[in-house]
Short mmCIF file of C-alpha atoms and ligand atoms in Angstrom, two decimals:
data_model
loop_
_atom_site.label_atom_id
_atom_site.label_comp_id
_atom_site.label_asym_id
_atom_site.label_seq_id
_atom_site.Cartn_x
_atom_site.Cartn_y
_atom_site.Cartn_z
CA MET A 1 88.00 120.69 109.36
CA SER A 2 87.92 123.81 107.12
CA TYR A 3 88.47 127.26 108.58
CA ASP A 4 87.27 130.80 107.46
CA LYS A 5 89.07 132.75 110.12
CA VAL A 6 92.60 131.45 110.43
CA ASP A 7 95.58 131.51 107.97
CA VAL A 8 96.02 127.83 107.09
CA PRO A 9 99.58 127.30 105.79
CA ALA A 10 100.07 125.54 102.38
CA ASP A 11 102.29 122.69 103.86
CA GLY A 12 102.67 120.86 107.14
CA SER A 13 101.33 117.90 109.16
CA ARG A 14 99.27 117.69 112.24
CA ILE A 15 100.73 116.84 115.69
CA GLU A 16 98.74 113.90 117.08
CA VAL A 17 98.48 112.40 120.61
CA ASP A 18 98.93 108.80 121.61
CA ASP A 19 96.90 106.85 124.13
CA ASN A 20 98.90 108.40 127.08
CA ASP A 21 98.28 111.92 125.84
CA GLU A 22 101.95 112.21 124.67
CA PHE A 23 102.44 114.35 121.67
CA VAL A 24 103.44 112.54 118.33
CA VAL A 25 105.24 115.15 116.41
CA PRO A 26 106.11 115.10 112.67
CA ASP A 27 109.20 116.97 111.41
CA ASP A 28 107.01 119.56 109.66
CA PRO A 29 104.26 120.39 112.16
CA VAL A 30 101.61 123.09 111.76
CA ILE A 31 101.68 125.19 114.85
CA PRO A 32 99.02 127.87 115.44
CA ILE A 33 100.31 131.32 116.77
CA ILE A 34 98.39 134.30 118.19
CA TYR A 35 100.69 137.42 118.06
CA GLY A 36 98.48 139.09 120.58
CA ASP A 37 97.87 142.67 121.49
CA GLY A 38 100.22 145.59 122.13
CA ILE A 39 103.83 144.41 121.87
CA GLY A 40 102.50 141.11 120.45
CA VAL A 41 103.16 142.46 116.95
CA ASP A 42 106.80 142.90 117.90
CA VAL A 43 107.54 139.76 119.97
CA GLY A 44 105.45 137.39 117.84
CA PRO A 45 107.53 137.56 114.59
CA ALA A 46 110.77 137.74 116.60
CA ALA A 47 109.95 134.45 118.44
CA GLN A 48 108.92 132.88 115.17
CA LYS A 49 112.33 133.59 113.63
CA VAL A 50 114.22 132.16 116.54
CA LEU A 51 112.13 128.99 116.90
CA GLN A 52 112.17 128.38 113.21
CA ALA A 53 115.95 128.72 113.24
CA ALA A 54 116.08 126.10 115.94
CA ALA A 55 113.88 123.80 113.98
CA ASN A 56 115.76 124.28 110.76
CA ALA A 57 119.14 123.79 112.59
CA THR A 58 117.91 120.36 113.60
CA GLY A 59 116.49 119.36 110.30
CA ARG A 60 112.82 120.23 110.92
CA GLU A 61 110.40 122.94 109.63
CA ILE A 62 107.69 124.67 111.56
CA ASN A 63 104.64 125.63 109.41
CA TRP A 64 103.06 128.60 111.18
CA MET A 65 99.28 129.11 111.21
CA ARG A 66 98.32 132.54 112.19
CA VAL A 67 95.18 132.55 114.41
CA TYR A 68 93.52 135.63 115.93
CA ALA A 69 92.29 136.85 119.24
CA GLY A 70 91.88 140.20 120.90
CA GLU A 71 92.43 143.33 118.89
CA SER A 72 93.49 141.58 115.67
CA ALA A 73 90.45 139.43 115.75
CA ARG A 74 88.22 142.46 116.37
CA GLU A 75 89.85 144.29 113.54
CA LYS A 76 89.54 141.33 111.05
CA TYR A 77 86.31 139.66 112.21
CA ASP A 78 84.71 142.00 114.60
CA GLU A 79 84.83 139.45 117.56
CA ASN A 80 87.18 138.86 120.41
CA LEU A 81 87.86 135.06 120.14
CA PRO A 82 86.59 133.45 116.95
CA GLU A 83 85.49 129.85 117.30
CA ASP A 84 87.92 128.98 114.42
CA THR A 85 90.82 130.10 116.62
CA LEU A 86 89.63 127.71 119.43
CA GLU A 87 89.01 124.84 117.00
CA ALA A 88 92.44 125.31 115.33
CA MET A 89 94.11 125.13 118.75
CA ARG A 90 92.20 121.92 119.54
CA GLU A 91 92.92 120.21 116.31
CA TYR A 92 96.60 121.16 116.08
CA LYS A 93 97.21 120.46 119.80
CA VAL A 94 100.35 122.59 120.35
CA SER A 95 100.11 126.44 120.08
CA ILE A 96 101.91 129.53 121.08
CA LYS A 97 100.60 133.08 121.93
CA GLY A 98 101.74 136.55 122.79
CA PRO A 99 99.89 138.69 125.37
CA LEU A 100 96.19 139.72 125.20
CA THR A 101 95.03 142.90 126.84
CA THR A 102 92.32 142.67 129.51
CA PRO A 103 90.37 145.87 130.53
CA VAL A 104 90.32 146.48 134.33
CA GLY A 105 86.91 146.53 135.92
CA ALA A 106 84.76 146.78 132.82
CA GLY A 107 84.36 145.43 129.30
CA PHE A 108 84.91 141.71 128.49
CA ARG A 109 86.37 139.08 130.76
CA SER A 110 90.04 138.10 130.29
CA LEU A 111 90.62 136.40 126.99
CA ASN A 112 93.59 134.61 128.50
CA VAL A 113 91.29 133.13 131.18
CA ALA A 114 88.72 132.30 128.45
CA LEU A 115 91.33 130.41 126.37
CA ARG A 116 92.62 128.40 129.31
CA LYS A 117 89.07 127.41 130.19
CA LYS A 118 87.77 126.69 126.79
CA LEU A 119 90.80 124.47 125.95
CA ASP A 120 90.79 123.08 129.48
CA LEU A 121 94.43 123.98 129.83
CA TYR A 122 94.35 123.32 133.64
CA THR A 123 98.00 123.70 134.52
CA ASN A 124 100.20 126.79 134.08
CA VAL A 125 103.81 125.89 134.22
CA ARG A 126 106.66 128.33 134.52
CA PRO A 127 110.28 127.14 134.69
CA THR A 128 112.21 129.89 136.51
CA TYR A 129 115.93 129.84 136.02
CA HIS A 130 118.65 132.39 135.73
CA LEU A 131 120.46 133.06 132.48
CA ASP A 132 124.07 134.26 132.71
CA GLY A 133 124.33 138.03 132.01
CA VAL A 134 120.76 138.93 132.96
CA PRO A 135 120.72 141.56 135.66
CA SER A 136 118.72 140.59 138.81
CA PRO A 137 117.75 142.41 142.00
CA VAL A 138 119.04 139.64 144.22
CA LYS A 139 122.71 138.69 145.17
CA ALA A 140 122.66 135.15 144.03
CA PRO A 141 120.09 134.86 141.18
CA GLU A 142 121.68 131.56 139.99
CA GLN A 143 120.27 129.86 143.09
CA MET A 144 116.77 130.29 141.56
CA ASP A 145 115.76 127.13 139.66
CA MET A 146 112.16 126.55 140.46
CA VAL A 147 109.17 125.35 138.40
CA THR A 148 105.77 126.67 139.40
CA PHE A 149 102.58 124.61 138.68
CA ARG A 150 99.60 126.89 138.97
CA GLU A 151 95.98 125.58 138.75
CA ASN A 152 94.42 127.46 135.93
CA THR A 153 90.69 126.89 136.02
CA GLU A 154 89.38 127.24 139.68
CA ASP A 155 89.83 129.40 142.71
CA VAL A 156 88.69 133.05 142.73
CA TYR A 157 89.43 133.16 138.98
CA ALA A 158 86.53 130.77 138.11
CA GLY A 159 84.53 133.99 137.23
CA ILE A 160 81.78 133.20 139.70
CA GLU A 161 81.08 136.89 141.00
CA TRP A 162 78.42 139.47 141.22
CA GLU A 163 78.66 143.08 140.93
CA ALA A 164 77.58 145.47 143.70
CA GLY A 165 74.13 146.93 143.28
CA THR A 166 72.75 144.16 141.19
CA ASP A 167 69.73 141.97 141.94
CA GLU A 168 71.99 138.99 141.70
CA VAL A 169 74.36 140.05 144.43
CA GLU A 170 71.51 140.86 146.74
CA LYS A 171 70.13 137.49 146.19
CA VAL A 172 73.56 135.92 147.07
CA ARG A 173 73.85 138.15 150.10
CA GLU A 174 70.41 137.15 151.31
CA PHE A 175 71.33 133.43 150.91
CA ILE A 176 74.52 133.81 152.84
CA GLU A 177 73.20 135.86 155.64
CA GLU A 178 69.76 134.15 156.12
CA GLU A 179 70.15 130.62 154.92
CA MET A 180 73.79 130.05 155.85
CA GLY A 181 73.83 132.13 159.08
CA TYR A 182 76.45 134.76 158.35
CA ASP A 183 74.15 137.58 159.09
CA ALA A 184 76.73 139.59 161.09
CA THR A 185 79.64 139.04 158.69
CA ILE A 186 79.02 141.28 155.67
CA HIS A 187 79.02 145.04 156.25
CA ASP A 188 75.85 146.99 155.32
CA GLY A 189 75.84 148.83 151.96
CA PRO A 190 77.02 147.91 148.57
CA VAL A 191 79.01 144.63 148.30
CA GLY A 192 80.65 142.69 145.51
CA ILE A 193 80.70 138.90 146.02
CA GLY A 194 82.92 136.19 144.46
CA ILE A 195 83.12 132.43 144.97
CA LYS A 196 86.18 130.37 145.41
CA PRO A 197 85.72 126.87 144.25
CA ILE A 198 88.62 124.35 144.79
CA THR A 199 87.73 120.80 143.82
CA GLU A 200 89.36 117.47 144.47
CA PHE A 201 89.41 116.75 140.79
CA GLY A 202 91.04 120.11 139.92
CA THR A 203 93.61 119.86 142.62
CA LYS A 204 94.55 116.22 142.07
CA ARG A 205 95.12 116.52 138.36
CA LEU A 206 97.24 119.59 138.99
CA VAL A 207 99.39 117.97 141.73
CA ARG A 208 99.73 114.83 139.63
CA ASN A 209 101.25 116.93 136.85
CA ALA A 210 103.70 118.54 139.25
CA ILE A 211 104.78 115.23 140.72
CA ASP A 212 105.03 113.54 137.34
CA TYR A 213 107.20 116.36 136.14
CA ALA A 214 109.42 116.18 139.20
CA LEU A 215 109.90 112.48 138.63
CA GLU A 216 110.62 112.91 134.89
CA ARG A 217 113.06 115.74 135.36
CA ASP A 218 114.85 114.31 138.42
CA ARG A 219 113.74 117.14 140.65
CA ASP A 220 114.03 116.58 144.42
CA SER A 221 110.80 117.99 145.82
CA VAL A 222 107.28 119.24 145.21
CA THR A 223 105.91 121.87 147.60
CA LEU A 224 102.21 122.40 147.94
CA VAL A 225 101.65 126.22 148.54
CA HIS A 226 98.43 127.10 150.28
CA LYS A 227 96.68 129.36 152.82
CA GLY A 228 94.96 126.53 154.56
CA ASN A 229 95.47 128.09 157.99
CA ILE A 230 92.80 130.67 157.05
CA MET A 231 90.76 129.14 154.24
CA LYS A 232 90.47 125.70 155.67
CA PHE A 233 87.85 124.25 153.29
CA THR A 234 89.35 125.52 150.08
CA GLU A 235 93.12 125.97 150.41
CA GLY A 236 93.30 123.45 153.34
CA ALA A 237 91.46 120.97 151.15
CA PHE A 238 94.08 121.66 148.34
CA ARG A 239 96.82 120.68 150.73
CA ASP A 240 95.08 117.54 151.97
CA TRP A 241 94.16 116.33 148.45
CA GLY A 242 97.67 117.11 147.29
CA TYR A 243 98.96 114.81 150.10
CA GLU A 244 96.48 112.13 149.03
CA VAL A 245 97.87 111.95 145.54
CA ALA A 246 101.42 111.74 146.84
CA GLU A 247 100.52 109.01 149.34
CA GLU A 248 98.09 106.90 147.41
CA GLU A 249 99.11 107.14 143.71
CA TYR A 250 102.82 106.70 143.74
CA GLY A 251 105.03 104.00 145.38
CA GLU A 252 108.37 104.46 147.12
CA GLU A 253 109.41 107.04 144.54
CA VAL A 254 107.32 109.74 146.25
CA ILE A 255 107.44 110.39 149.97
CA THR A 256 105.95 113.09 152.16
CA GLU A 257 108.03 115.27 154.35
CA ASP A 258 106.34 113.86 157.49
CA THR A 259 107.16 110.22 156.58
CA LEU A 260 110.67 111.30 155.69
CA TRP A 261 111.29 112.51 159.21
CA ASN A 262 109.07 110.15 161.14
CA GLU A 263 110.31 107.03 159.55
CA ARG A 264 113.60 107.73 157.82
CA ASP A 265 115.45 110.35 159.82
CA GLY A 266 115.21 112.75 156.97
CA GLU A 267 117.06 110.45 154.60
CA PRO A 268 114.92 110.06 151.34
CA PRO A 269 115.06 106.87 149.26
CA GLU A 270 117.33 107.25 146.12
CA ASN A 271 115.72 109.30 143.36
CA ALA A 272 112.49 109.90 145.48
CA VAL A 273 110.55 113.15 145.25
CA VAL A 274 109.76 114.61 148.63
CA VAL A 275 106.28 116.26 148.90
CA ASN A 276 106.00 118.92 151.53
CA ASP A 277 103.81 122.03 152.03
CA ARG A 278 104.25 125.61 152.91
CA ILE A 279 101.84 128.43 153.77
CA ALA A 280 101.80 131.02 150.88
CA ASP A 281 102.91 134.10 152.80
CA ASN A 282 105.83 132.11 154.32
CA MET A 283 106.70 130.84 150.80
CA LEU A 284 106.99 134.30 149.52
CA GLN A 285 109.82 134.81 152.01
CA GLN A 286 111.36 131.45 151.43
CA ILE A 287 111.92 132.04 147.64
CA LEU A 288 114.21 134.96 148.76
CA THR A 289 115.88 133.55 151.92
CA ARG A 290 116.09 129.79 151.05
CA THR A 291 115.99 129.98 147.25
CA ASP A 292 118.08 126.85 146.53
CA GLN A 293 115.94 124.53 148.84
CA TYR A 294 112.99 124.57 146.60
CA ASP A 295 112.28 122.90 143.34
CA VAL A 296 108.74 122.38 142.00
CA LEU A 297 105.79 124.30 143.62
CA ALA A 298 102.24 123.29 143.04
CA MET A 299 99.56 125.87 143.89
CA PRO A 300 95.93 127.02 143.52
CA ASN A 301 95.34 129.69 141.03
CA LEU A 302 95.79 133.00 143.05
CA ASN A 303 98.82 131.85 144.97
CA GLY A 304 100.29 130.69 141.72
CA ASP A 305 99.73 134.06 140.06
CA TYR A 306 101.59 135.94 142.90
CA LEU A 307 104.27 133.44 143.40
CA SER A 308 105.33 132.80 139.83
CA ASP A 309 105.69 136.55 139.31
CA ALA A 310 107.67 136.87 142.42
CA CYS A 311 110.06 133.98 141.28
CA GLY A 312 110.26 135.63 137.84
CA ALA A 313 111.32 138.99 139.39
CA GLN A 314 114.45 137.19 140.93
CA ILE A 315 115.80 136.09 137.54
CA GLY A 316 115.45 139.40 135.71
CA GLY A 317 111.72 140.12 135.41
CA LEU A 318 109.10 140.21 132.80
CA GLY A 319 111.09 140.53 129.59
CA ILE A 320 112.69 137.13 130.32
CA ALA A 321 110.10 135.03 132.15
CA PRO A 322 108.55 132.21 130.05
CA GLY A 323 105.40 130.00 130.71
CA ALA A 324 103.05 127.46 129.24
CA ASN A 325 99.54 126.17 129.79
CA LEU A 326 99.14 122.36 129.62
CA GLY A 327 96.03 120.26 129.35
CA ASP A 328 95.66 116.55 128.55
CA GLY A 329 97.12 116.18 125.09
CA ARG A 330 97.11 119.90 124.41
CA MET A 331 99.42 122.87 125.22
CA LEU A 332 99.65 126.65 124.73
CA ALA A 333 102.95 128.44 125.37
CA GLU A 334 102.78 132.07 126.44
CA PRO A 335 104.99 134.54 128.17
CA VAL A 336 104.41 135.87 131.71
CA HIS A 337 104.37 139.53 130.63
CA GLY A 338 101.36 141.48 129.27
CA SER A 339 100.76 143.49 126.28
CA ALA A 340 102.80 146.71 127.53
CA PRO A 341 100.58 148.89 125.22
CA LYS A 342 102.94 151.90 125.59
CA TYR A 343 105.59 150.05 123.67
CA ALA A 344 103.39 148.53 121.00
CA GLY A 345 104.74 148.43 117.58
CA GLN A 346 107.93 150.22 118.46
CA ASP A 347 110.23 147.19 117.77
CA LYS A 348 111.78 147.85 121.14
CA VAL A 349 110.84 145.33 123.92
CA ASN A 350 112.55 142.12 124.80
CA PRO A 351 111.18 139.00 122.93
CA SER A 352 113.09 136.62 125.14
CA ALA A 353 110.10 135.67 127.35
CA LEU A 354 108.11 134.50 124.25
CA ILE A 355 111.12 132.92 122.68
CA LEU A 356 111.82 130.95 125.93
CA SER A 357 108.05 130.05 126.09
CA GLY A 358 108.58 128.60 122.73
CA ARG A 359 111.52 126.61 124.26
CA ILE A 360 109.08 125.06 126.65
CA MET A 361 106.91 124.12 123.58
CA LEU A 362 109.78 122.50 121.89
CA GLU A 363 110.63 120.48 124.99
CA GLN A 364 107.02 119.33 125.18
CA MET A 365 107.21 118.29 121.53
CA GLY A 366 110.26 116.22 122.36
CA TRP A 367 112.58 118.44 120.26
CA LEU A 368 115.15 118.62 123.20
CA ASP A 369 118.08 119.46 120.86
CA ALA A 370 116.17 122.39 119.33
CA ALA A 371 115.10 123.56 122.84
CA ASP A 372 118.68 123.46 124.18
CA LEU A 373 119.85 125.53 121.18
CA VAL A 374 117.31 128.20 121.97
CA ARG A 375 118.32 128.54 125.54
CA ASP A 376 122.07 128.52 124.81
CA ALA A 377 121.76 131.02 122.01
CA VAL A 378 119.53 133.46 124.14
CA GLU A 379 122.09 133.12 127.02
CA ALA A 380 125.10 133.64 124.75
CA THR A 381 123.63 136.70 123.13
CA ILE A 382 122.74 138.30 126.51
CA SER A 383 126.03 137.41 127.87
CA ALA A 384 127.72 139.13 124.92
CA GLY A 385 125.94 142.34 125.97
CA GLU A 386 123.67 142.24 122.87
CA VAL A 387 120.43 143.12 124.51
CA THR A 388 117.13 145.05 124.26
CA TYR A 389 116.44 148.25 126.25
CA ASP A 390 115.19 146.65 129.48
CA ILE A 391 118.36 144.82 130.07
CA HIS A 392 120.63 147.55 128.56
CA ARG A 393 119.47 150.03 131.06
CA GLN A 394 120.69 147.80 133.98
CA ILE A 395 124.10 146.85 132.63
CA ASP A 396 127.35 148.74 132.02
CA GLY A 397 128.12 149.01 128.31
CA GLY A 398 126.51 146.47 125.97
CA GLU A 399 124.81 147.11 122.60
CA LYS A 400 121.25 148.21 122.73
CA LEU A 401 119.28 146.39 120.00
CA ALA A 402 115.77 146.50 118.59
CA CYS A 403 113.47 143.63 119.25
CA SER A 404 113.88 142.40 115.64
CA GLU A 405 117.71 142.87 115.68
CA TYR A 406 118.03 140.84 118.94
CA ALA A 407 116.04 138.03 117.48
CA GLU A 408 118.19 138.09 114.42
CA ARG A 409 121.34 137.76 116.62
CA VAL A 410 119.87 134.82 118.54
CA ALA A 411 118.85 133.08 115.30
CA GLU A 412 122.42 133.65 113.88
CA ARG A 413 123.90 132.12 117.02
CA ILE A 414 121.48 129.10 116.70
CA HIS A 415 122.90 128.44 113.25
CA GLU A 416 126.54 128.91 114.34
CA MET A 417 126.12 126.62 117.39
CA ALA A 418 124.46 123.92 115.27
CA GLU A 419 127.31 123.77 112.77
P1 NAP B 501 102.85 144.32 131.27
O1 NAP B 501 102.18 144.48 129.98
O2 NAP B 501 103.47 143.03 131.41
O3 NAP B 501 103.85 145.57 131.30
C1 NAP B 501 104.33 146.07 132.51
C2 NAP B 501 105.80 146.51 132.27
O4 NAP B 501 106.73 145.27 132.25
C3 NAP B 501 106.19 147.15 130.97
O5 NAP B 501 105.83 148.63 131.09
C4 NAP B 501 107.61 146.99 130.93
O6 NAP B 501 108.38 147.72 131.96
C5 NAP B 501 107.79 145.52 131.36
N1 NAP B 501 107.69 144.56 130.22
C6 NAP B 501 106.62 143.78 130.01
N2 NAP B 501 106.89 143.08 128.86
C7 NAP B 501 108.15 143.38 128.51
C8 NAP B 501 109.00 142.89 127.46
N3 NAP B 501 108.69 141.93 126.63
N4 NAP B 501 110.27 143.40 127.41
C9 NAP B 501 110.60 144.39 128.26
N5 NAP B 501 109.93 144.89 129.25
C10 NAP B 501 108.65 144.42 129.44
O7 NAP B 501 101.84 144.50 132.43
P2 NAP B 501 100.56 145.47 132.53
O8 NAP B 501 100.96 146.88 131.98
O9 NAP B 501 100.04 145.34 133.91
O10 NAP B 501 99.46 144.93 131.58
C11 NAP B 501 99.10 145.35 130.25
C12 NAP B 501 98.04 144.48 129.77
O11 NAP B 501 98.40 143.28 129.55
C13 NAP B 501 96.71 144.39 130.58
O12 NAP B 501 95.60 144.49 129.84
C14 NAP B 501 96.87 142.99 131.22
O13 NAP B 501 95.54 142.39 131.50
C15 NAP B 501 97.52 142.30 130.17
N6 NAP B 501 98.14 141.04 130.52
C16 NAP B 501 98.15 139.93 129.73
C17 NAP B 501 98.80 138.68 130.04
C18 NAP B 501 98.63 137.60 129.11
O14 NAP B 501 98.33 137.79 128.01
N7 NAP B 501 98.94 136.33 129.51
C19 NAP B 501 99.53 138.72 131.20
C20 NAP B 501 99.70 139.89 131.95
C21 NAP B 501 99.07 140.96 131.64
P3 NAP B 501 109.11 149.11 131.74
O15 NAP B 501 108.04 150.14 131.32
O16 NAP B 501 109.61 149.44 133.08
O17 NAP B 501 110.12 149.03 130.65
#
């Protein structure tokens, strides 16, 4: 495949996938990177430096391929999301990106959503754990060690919605009121209408990912988080299909909470993953009040959006929280935070979230030694009080570093730790 609108590196090999959609990773992979909008120009190069240090310290080399989306793509190519960017991400399988700005209410739809859809990255995964030295608003942040699995392609994010005042929305209103019998439900006057699809297919592949992850990483439980009490045929169906996966697709190694209590007095088989469910509003309390009792959470799109941010707040917030989007034989690492335009280009913000998103990428690539080095070096740097402004303002003392200086310190520590 030849590209006009991406910066192809001179060297490097392609990551392939095997028959089980597992990555087969050479020691010199080509990895596409989108710096992103706003602070993307700061955190992108900072993360590259740290991830390259971890690769080099473990005898490998990452060959970065700059690809473009958002502002940088508009400047260079006068389009938001060039087809070459998507094609490169499909061909090279494993990619990483910074934040992309989405205008509220008007303009184009979210490029983040478009990327996830076009690449069929149907799971958003966010490991949320506390790093020593990071200030937190809760008393015992070390109790937080959850991994959220958020469905990425359905729900009210599917983009099926109509604007108030259009012919389309009036057509939909007429159908709902007259054909479906909800004539007394929608107030008179202008209305915006959106549709919330939740499919068996979309639910089951997400829940499967969450259970597989829990089994592979020796986690104790997977909790299905839903609002099925109110939205019975969408969120309730998510819960039911989730339980079907647990009951029908795994043997003794997966057990539902009901079976656990009805048949085993609450005593799970050894190494088994327990699948339970919680209503989303209750879950938002539970992450605060019973933090250490939860492990892996599997959720439809909107619940996942809220809950993953709420979990992130408990371990120190946006400068730290990493994430990744997974599809079959494809992944895109990205931080939880947005483009924070007011700090763009100031070499100021915390690049840890993108660096730790890169750590998830290294884990998925099977470079566990490099991934551990990244986590340990970030933790050691923050514990030593060498931090960016966001953490500095919350601690006594410490040394306030620029984004690039902080990345330099983390990279130095990686080399020291690897010696
Ligand atoms: P935001 O960009 O995440 O920024 C909100 C605040 O979070 C910042 O003002 C800053 O707080 C803090 N923050 C964010 N990133 C930080 C970092 N790396 N280091 C330190 N502090 C950080 O959220 P937003 O202002 O709501 O969104 C701005 C744009 O980003 C919107 O267009 C939105 O759509 C987009 N967005 C994109 C993604 C994505 O690409 N996946 C995700 C979310 C939002 P202080 O000012 O208090 O220091």
